[in-house]
PDB file of C-alpha atoms in Angstrom:
ATOM      1  CA  MET A1402       0.000   0.000   0.000  1.00 90.00           C
ATOM      2  CA  LEU A1403       2.744   2.465   0.948  1.00 93.00           C
ATOM      3  CA  GLU A1404       4.755   1.451  -2.136  1.00 95.00           C
ATOM      4  CA  GLN A1405       1.728   2.127  -4.366  1.00 96.00           C
ATOM      5  CA  PHE A1406       1.373   5.597  -2.836  1.00 97.00           C
ATOM      6  CA  LYS A1407       5.105   6.284  -3.175  1.00 96.00           C
ATOM      7  CA  LYS A1408       5.002   5.302  -6.859  1.00 96.00           C
ATOM      8  CA  TYR A1409       1.951   7.519  -7.432  1.00 96.00           C
ATOM      9  CA  ILE A1410       3.619  10.513  -5.758  1.00 95.00           C
ATOM     10  CA  ILE A1411       6.964  10.118  -7.540  1.00 94.00           C
ATOM     11  CA  ASP A1412       5.358   9.423 -10.945  1.00 94.00           C
ATOM     12  CA  ASN A1413       2.877  12.307 -10.731  1.00 93.00           C
ATOM     13  CA  THR A1414       4.593  15.063  -8.781  1.00 92.00           C
ATOM     14  CA  GLY A1415       8.188  15.052  -9.936  1.00 88.00           C
ATOM     15  CA  LEU A1416       9.488  14.447  -6.414  1.00 92.00           C
ATOM     16  CA  SER A1417      12.713  12.464  -6.401  1.00 93.00           C
ATOM     17  CA  GLU A1418      13.275   9.304  -4.355  1.00 94.00           C
ATOM     18  CA  ASN A1419      15.412  11.304  -1.917  1.00 95.00           C
ATOM     19  CA  GLU A1420      12.773  14.022  -1.548  1.00 95.00           C
ATOM     20  CA  TYR A1421      10.125  11.376  -0.934  1.00 96.00           C
ATOM     21  CA  LYS A1422      12.284   9.810   1.795  1.00 96.00           C
ATOM     22  CA  GLU A1423      12.084  13.132   3.650  1.00 96.00           C
ATOM     23  CA  LEU A1424       8.275  12.810   3.591  1.00 96.00           C
ATOM     24  CA  GLU A1425       7.853   9.114   4.454  1.00 96.00           C
ATOM     25  CA  HIS A1426       7.391   9.787   8.164  1.00 97.00           C
ATOM     26  CA  LEU A1427       4.334  11.917   7.238  1.00 97.00           C
ATOM     27  CA  VAL A1428       2.554   9.085   5.383  1.00 98.00           C
ATOM     28  CA  TYR A1429       0.137   6.766   7.197  1.00 98.00           C
ATOM     29  CA  SER A1430      -1.766   3.674   6.104  1.00 98.00           C
ATOM     30  CA  LEU A1431      -5.070   2.199   7.154  1.00 97.00           C
ATOM     31  CA  GLU A1432      -7.161  -0.847   6.292  1.00 98.00           C
ATOM     32  CA  ALA A1433     -10.858  -0.107   6.703  1.00 98.00           C
ATOM     33  CA  LYS A1434     -13.942  -2.294   6.414  1.00 99.00           C
ATOM     34  CA  LYS A1435     -17.078  -1.358   4.513  1.00 98.00           C
ATOM     35  CA  GLY A1436     -19.164   0.961   6.681  1.00 98.00           C
ATOM     36  CA  THR A1437     -16.215   2.574   8.481  1.00 99.00           C
ATOM     37  CA  VAL A1438     -16.783   6.311   8.897  1.00 98.00           C
ATOM     38  CA  LEU A1439     -13.589   8.304   8.318  1.00 99.00           C
ATOM     39  CA  LEU A1440     -15.065  11.797   8.705  1.00 98.00           C
ATOM     40  CA  LYS A1441     -18.277  13.050  10.278  1.00 98.00           C
ATOM     41  CA  GLU A1442     -20.103  16.291   9.679  1.00 97.00           C
ATOM     42  CA  ASN A1443     -18.811  19.113  11.929  1.00 97.00           C
ATOM     43  CA  GLN A1444     -15.413  17.472  12.497  1.00 98.00           C
ATOM     44  CA  ILE A1445     -12.309  19.182  11.126  1.00 98.00           C
ATOM     45  CA  CYS A1446     -11.028  17.203   8.143  1.00 97.00           C
ATOM     46  CA  ASN A1447      -7.330  16.940   8.974  1.00 97.00           C
ATOM     47  CA  LYS A1448      -6.591  14.072   6.579  1.00 97.00           C
ATOM     48  CA  ALA A1449      -6.589  13.673   2.806  1.00 97.00           C
ATOM     49  CA  PHE A1450      -7.226  10.051   1.857  1.00 98.00           C
ATOM     50  CA  PHE A1451      -5.628   8.255  -1.095  1.00 98.00           C
ATOM     51  CA  VAL A1452      -7.364   5.013  -2.052  1.00 98.00           C
ATOM     52  CA  CYS A1453      -5.030   2.117  -2.867  1.00 98.00           C
ATOM     53  CA  LYS A1454      -7.801  -0.485  -2.990  1.00 98.00           C
ATOM     54  CA  GLY A1455     -11.567  -0.363  -2.453  1.00 98.00           C
ATOM     55  CA  MET A1456     -13.876   2.632  -2.551  1.00 98.00           C
ATOM     56  CA  LEU A1457     -14.894   5.611  -0.424  1.00 99.00           C
ATOM     57  CA  ARG A1458     -17.574   8.247  -0.804  1.00 98.00           C
ATOM     58  CA  SER A1459     -18.221  11.730   0.522  1.00 98.00           C
ATOM     59  CA  TYR A1460     -21.772  12.874   1.105  1.00 98.00           C
ATOM     60  CA  THR A1461     -24.081  15.220   2.963  1.00 97.00           C
ATOM     61  CA  VAL A1462     -27.274  14.318   4.787  1.00 96.00           C
ATOM     62  CA  ASP A1463     -30.309  16.600   4.540  1.00 95.00           C
ATOM     63  CA  GLU A1464     -32.892  17.342   7.266  1.00 94.00           C
ATOM     64  CA  MET A1465     -34.954  14.359   6.121  1.00 94.00           C
ATOM     65  CA  GLY A1466     -31.986  12.001   6.619  1.00 93.00           C
ATOM     66  CA  LYS A1467     -31.408  11.517   2.885  1.00 94.00           C
ATOM     67  CA  ASP A1468     -27.824  11.078   1.603  1.00 94.00           C
ATOM     68  CA  HIS A1469     -26.543  13.287  -1.220  1.00 96.00           C
ATOM     69  CA  ILE A1470     -23.317  11.839  -2.592  1.00 97.00           C
ATOM     70  CA  ILE A1471     -20.679  14.375  -3.604  1.00 96.00           C
ATOM     71  CA  GLN A1472     -17.811  12.119  -4.679  1.00 96.00           C
ATOM     72  CA  PHE A1473     -16.745   8.523  -5.115  1.00 97.00           C
ATOM     73  CA  ALA A1474     -13.062   7.659  -4.753  1.00 97.00           C
ATOM     74  CA  SER A1475     -11.705   4.340  -5.996  1.00 97.00           C
ATOM     75  CA  GLU A1476      -8.157   3.180  -6.663  1.00 97.00           C
ATOM     76  CA  ASN A1477      -5.624   6.008  -7.109  1.00 95.00           C
ATOM     77  CA  TRP A1478      -8.162   8.722  -6.267  1.00 96.00           C
ATOM     78  CA  TRP A1479      -7.999  11.284  -3.478  1.00 96.00           C
ATOM     79  CA  ILE A1480     -10.894  12.252  -1.222  1.00 97.00           C
ATOM     80  CA  ALA A1481     -11.249  14.865   1.522  1.00 97.00           C
ATOM     81  CA  ASP A1482     -13.457  17.767   2.496  1.00 97.00           C
ATOM     82  CA  ARG A1483     -11.110  20.279   0.913  1.00 93.00           C
ATOM     83  CA  SER A1484     -12.732  23.341   2.520  1.00 94.00           C
ATOM     84  CA  SER A1485     -12.321  21.813   5.942  1.00 97.00           C
ATOM     85  CA  PHE A1486      -8.847  20.431   5.160  1.00 96.00           C
ATOM     86  CA  TYR A1487      -7.352  23.672   3.830  1.00 93.00           C
ATOM     87  CA  PHE A1488      -9.252  26.209   5.959  1.00 95.00           C
ATOM     88  CA  ASP A1489      -9.747  24.286   9.232  1.00 96.00           C
ATOM     89  CA  GLU A1490     -13.516  24.742   9.019  1.00 97.00           C
ATOM     90  CA  PRO A1491     -15.974  22.192  10.414  1.00 98.00           C
ATOM     91  CA  SER A1492     -16.773  19.680   7.702  1.00 98.00           C
ATOM     92  CA  GLU A1493     -20.121  19.709   5.949  1.00 96.00           C
ATOM     93  CA  LEU A1494     -19.457  16.182   4.698  1.00 97.00           C
ATOM     94  CA  PHE A1495     -19.250  12.611   5.831  1.00 98.00           C
ATOM     95  CA  ILE A1496     -16.641  10.288   4.319  1.00 99.00           C
ATOM     96  CA  ASP A1497     -17.115   6.555   4.638  1.00 98.00           C
ATOM     97  CA  VAL A1498     -15.927   3.269   3.190  1.00 99.00           C
ATOM     98  CA  ILE A1499     -18.299   1.600   0.715  1.00 98.00           C
ATOM     99  CA  GLU A1500     -15.947  -1.279  -0.222  1.00 98.00           C
ATOM    100  CA  ASP A1501     -13.309  -2.750   2.096  1.00 98.00           C
ATOM    101  CA  ALA A1502     -10.361  -0.444   1.529  1.00 98.00           C
ATOM    102  CA  GLU A1503      -6.633   0.003   1.822  1.00 98.00           C
ATOM    103  CA  ILE A1504      -6.001   3.697   2.326  1.00 98.00           C
ATOM    104  CA  VAL A1505      -3.013   5.981   2.666  1.00 98.00           C
ATOM    105  CA  TYR A1506      -3.600   9.331   4.310  1.00 98.00           C
ATOM    106  CA  ILE A1507      -1.639  12.501   4.810  1.00 98.00           C
ATOM    107  CA  HIS A1508      -2.009  15.678   6.850  1.00 97.00           C
ATOM    108  CA  LYS A1509      -1.397  19.255   5.714  1.00 95.00           C
ATOM    109  CA  GLU A1510       2.153  18.988   7.028  1.00 96.00           C
ATOM    110  CA  PHE A1511       2.931  16.530   4.194  1.00 97.00           C
ATOM    111  CA  ILE A1512       1.784  19.067   1.593  1.00 95.00           C
ATOM    112  CA  LYS A1513       3.608  21.997   3.208  1.00 95.00           C
ATOM    113  CA  THR A1514       6.831  19.997   3.496  1.00 96.00           C
ATOM    114  CA  ALA A1515       6.564  18.662  -0.075  1.00 95.00           C
ATOM    115  CA  GLU A1516       5.992  22.185  -1.401  1.00 94.00           C
ATOM    116  CA  LYS A1517       9.165  23.362   0.366  1.00 94.00           C
ATOM    117  CA  LEU A1518      11.116  20.463  -1.127  1.00 94.00           C
ATOM    118  CA  SER A1519       9.951  20.773  -4.718  1.00 92.00           C
ATOM    119  CA  LYS A1520       8.440  23.378  -7.028  1.00 92.00           C
ATOM    120  CA  ASN A1521       7.177  20.428  -9.066  1.00 92.00           C
ATOM    121  CA  PHE A1522       4.994  19.406  -6.127  1.00 93.00           C
ATOM    122  CA  VAL A1523       3.578  22.946  -5.945  1.00 93.00           C
ATOM    123  CA  SER A1524       2.664  22.682  -9.635  1.00 94.00           C
ATOM    124  CA  PHE A1525       1.146  19.223  -9.119  1.00 93.00           C
ATOM    125  CA  ASN A1526      -0.969  20.373  -6.172  1.00 91.00           C
ATOM    126  CA  THR A1527      -2.116  23.530  -7.969  1.00 93.00           C
ATOM    127  CA  LEU A1528      -3.109  21.527 -11.045  1.00 93.00           C
ATOM    128  CA  ALA A1529      -4.936  18.957  -8.896  1.00 91.00           C
ATOM    129  CA  LEU A1530      -6.944  21.728  -7.212  1.00 90.00           C
ATOM    130  CA  GLN A1531      -7.704  23.340 -10.588  1.00 94.00           C
ATOM    131  CA  LYS A1532      -8.930  20.012 -11.981  1.00 92.00           C
ATOM    132  CA  ASN A1533     -11.096  19.572  -8.895  1.00 89.00           C
ATOM    133  CA  ILE A1534     -12.634  23.017  -9.415  1.00 92.00           C
ATOM    134  CA  ARG A1535     -13.287  22.217 -13.092  1.00 93.00           C
ATOM    135  CA  GLN A1536     -14.918  18.894 -12.195  1.00 89.00           C
ATOM    136  CA  MET A1537     -17.086  20.456  -9.482  1.00 89.00           C
ATOM    137  CA  GLN A1538     -18.193  23.253 -11.849  1.00 93.00           C
ATOM    138  CA  LYS A1539     -19.143  20.676 -14.474  1.00 90.00           C
ATOM    139  CA  ARG A1540     -20.982  18.662 -11.835  1.00 89.00           C
ATOM    140  CA  ILE A1541     -22.951  21.712 -10.645  1.00 92.00           C
ATOM    141  CA  ASN A1542     -23.936  22.523 -14.237  1.00 91.00           C
ATOM    142  CA  TYR A1543     -25.129  18.948 -14.787  1.00 88.00           C
ATOM    143  CA  LEU A1544     -27.074  18.843 -11.522  1.00 90.00           C
ATOM    144  CA  LEU A1545     -28.852  22.089 -12.391  1.00 93.00           C
ATOM    145  CA  ALA A1546     -29.465  21.717 -16.108  1.00 94.00           C
ATOM    146  CA  ALA A1547     -28.946  18.213 -17.522  1.00 95.00           C
ATOM    147  CA  THR A1548     -31.648  15.623 -18.037  1.00 95.00           C
ATOM    148  CA  ALA A1549     -31.557  12.432 -15.989  1.00 96.00           C
ATOM    149  CA  GLU A1550     -30.420  10.521 -19.084  1.00 95.00           C
ATOM    150  CA  LYS A1551     -27.606  12.981 -19.818  1.00 95.00           C
ATOM    151  CA  LYS A1552     -26.449  12.829 -16.171  1.00 95.00           C
ATOM    152  CA  TYR A1553     -26.363   9.031 -16.266  1.00 95.00           C
ATOM    153  CA  LEU A1554     -24.560   8.844 -19.616  1.00 94.00           C
ATOM    154  CA  ASP A1555     -21.961  11.333 -18.393  1.00 93.00           C
ATOM    155  CA  PHE A1556     -21.527   9.325 -15.187  1.00 94.00           C
ATOM    156  CA  ILE A1557     -20.903   6.137 -17.173  1.00 94.00           C
ATOM    157  CA  GLU A1558     -18.392   7.922 -19.395  1.00 92.00           C
ATOM    158  CA  THR A1559     -16.563   9.595 -16.507  1.00 90.00           C
ATOM    159  CA  HIS A1560     -16.729   6.711 -14.011  1.00 92.00           C
ATOM    160  CA  ARG A1561     -16.843   3.667 -16.275  1.00 90.00           C
ATOM    161  CA  GLU A1562     -14.474   1.631 -14.096  1.00 91.00           C
ATOM    162  CA  ILE A1563     -16.675   1.902 -10.994  1.00 94.00           C
ATOM    163  CA  THR A1564     -20.200   1.957 -12.452  1.00 92.00           C
ATOM    164  CA  TYR A1565     -20.723  -1.786 -11.938  1.00 93.00           C
ATOM    165  CA  ARG A1566     -19.307  -1.704  -8.413  1.00 96.00           C
ATOM    166  CA  LEU A1567     -21.954   0.699  -7.113  1.00 97.00           C
ATOM    167  CA  PRO A1568     -25.542   0.080  -6.023  1.00 96.00           C
ATOM    168  CA  LEU A1569     -28.043   1.929  -8.211  1.00 95.00           C
ATOM    169  CA  GLN A1570     -29.349   3.972  -5.261  1.00 96.00           C
ATOM    170  CA  MET A1571     -25.841   5.414  -4.728  1.00 97.00           C
ATOM    171  CA  ILE A1572     -25.530   6.319  -8.403  1.00 97.00           C
ATOM    172  CA  ALA A1573     -28.968   7.968  -8.246  1.00 97.00           C
ATOM    173  CA  SER A1574     -27.932   9.929  -5.145  1.00 97.00           C
ATOM    174  CA  TYR A1575     -24.765  11.121  -6.889  1.00 97.00           C
ATOM    175  CA  LEU A1576     -26.791  12.173  -9.941  1.00 96.00           C
ATOM    176  CA  GLY A1577     -29.379  14.009  -7.852  1.00 95.00           C
ATOM    177  CA  ILE A1578     -32.271  11.892  -9.127  1.00 96.00           C
ATOM    178  CA  THR A1579     -34.508   9.271  -7.555  1.00 95.00           C
ATOM    179  CA  PRO A1580     -33.720   5.560  -7.930  1.00 96.00           C
ATOM    180  CA  GLU A1581     -37.032   5.253  -9.814  1.00 96.00           C
ATOM    181  CA  SER A1582     -35.914   7.895 -12.346  1.00 96.00           C
ATOM    182  CA  LEU A1583     -32.618   6.096 -12.808  1.00 96.00           C
ATOM    183  CA  SER A1584     -34.455   2.800 -13.416  1.00 95.00           C
ATOM    184  CA  ARG A1585     -36.615   4.500 -16.067  1.00 96.00           C
ATOM    185  CA  VAL A1586     -33.520   5.948 -17.757  1.00 96.00           C
ATOM    186  CA  ARG A1587     -31.790   2.561 -17.771  1.00 94.00           C
ATOM    187  CA  LYS A1588     -34.899   0.841 -19.204  1.00 93.00           C
ATOM    188  CA  GLU A1589     -35.178   3.468 -21.944  1.00 93.00           C
ATOM    189  CA  LEU A1590     -31.494   3.118 -22.813  1.00 92.00           C
ATOM    190  CA  ALA A1591     -31.827  -0.690 -22.867  1.00 90.00           C
ATOM    191  CA  ARG A1592     -34.806  -0.309 -25.216  1.00 89.00           C
ATOM    192  CA  LYS A1593     -32.505   1.688 -27.516  1.00 88.00           C
ATOM    193  CA  ASN A1594     -29.927  -1.153 -27.276  1.00 80.00           C
ATOM    194  CA  PHE A1595     -27.479   1.063 -25.382  1.00 78.00           C
ATOM    195  CA  LYS A1596     -24.676  -0.914 -23.780  1.00 72.00           C
ATOM    196  CA  PRO A1597     -22.492   0.906 -21.256  1.00 65.00           C
TER     197      PRO A1597
END
């Protein structure tokens, strides 16, 4: 698990082996079972999680107790409440494990130290945040304006590798539609001989 994370960091950030060695003491690993809650609403998110194996999700819960999924994170994806992580604000999200997982996590100290060691890491982190902003903007636009079918087709295209690992009610929650609407969309697409 730690080797997978090390390879990801070195391959994607431009950090050298020696620079990474200076960060190793700031890297932690965790094996977590399905259902494990890693972050609760109103806690400060002081960890960013990197998924080596399995899957996590972040979500909010409305006054009626209904989940609204914000993000799925499978292998080689990061997940955190970034507002809470970077600004030390109480989290508005929950993060939990939806498939048994092997996780590596870091604290802000890892990022600050890596940025001091390497300008390449600064560029990597800036680009990662920019991509996250772009993805969230696209997601907001889809939630507000796209049809249920368009949302589902985009989800399949963007998250093809995890589509079959998720229960339909979680996909519906992520798309902001009811499970019944998602079933109708899937039936209509099947009628058109659509194969994801």
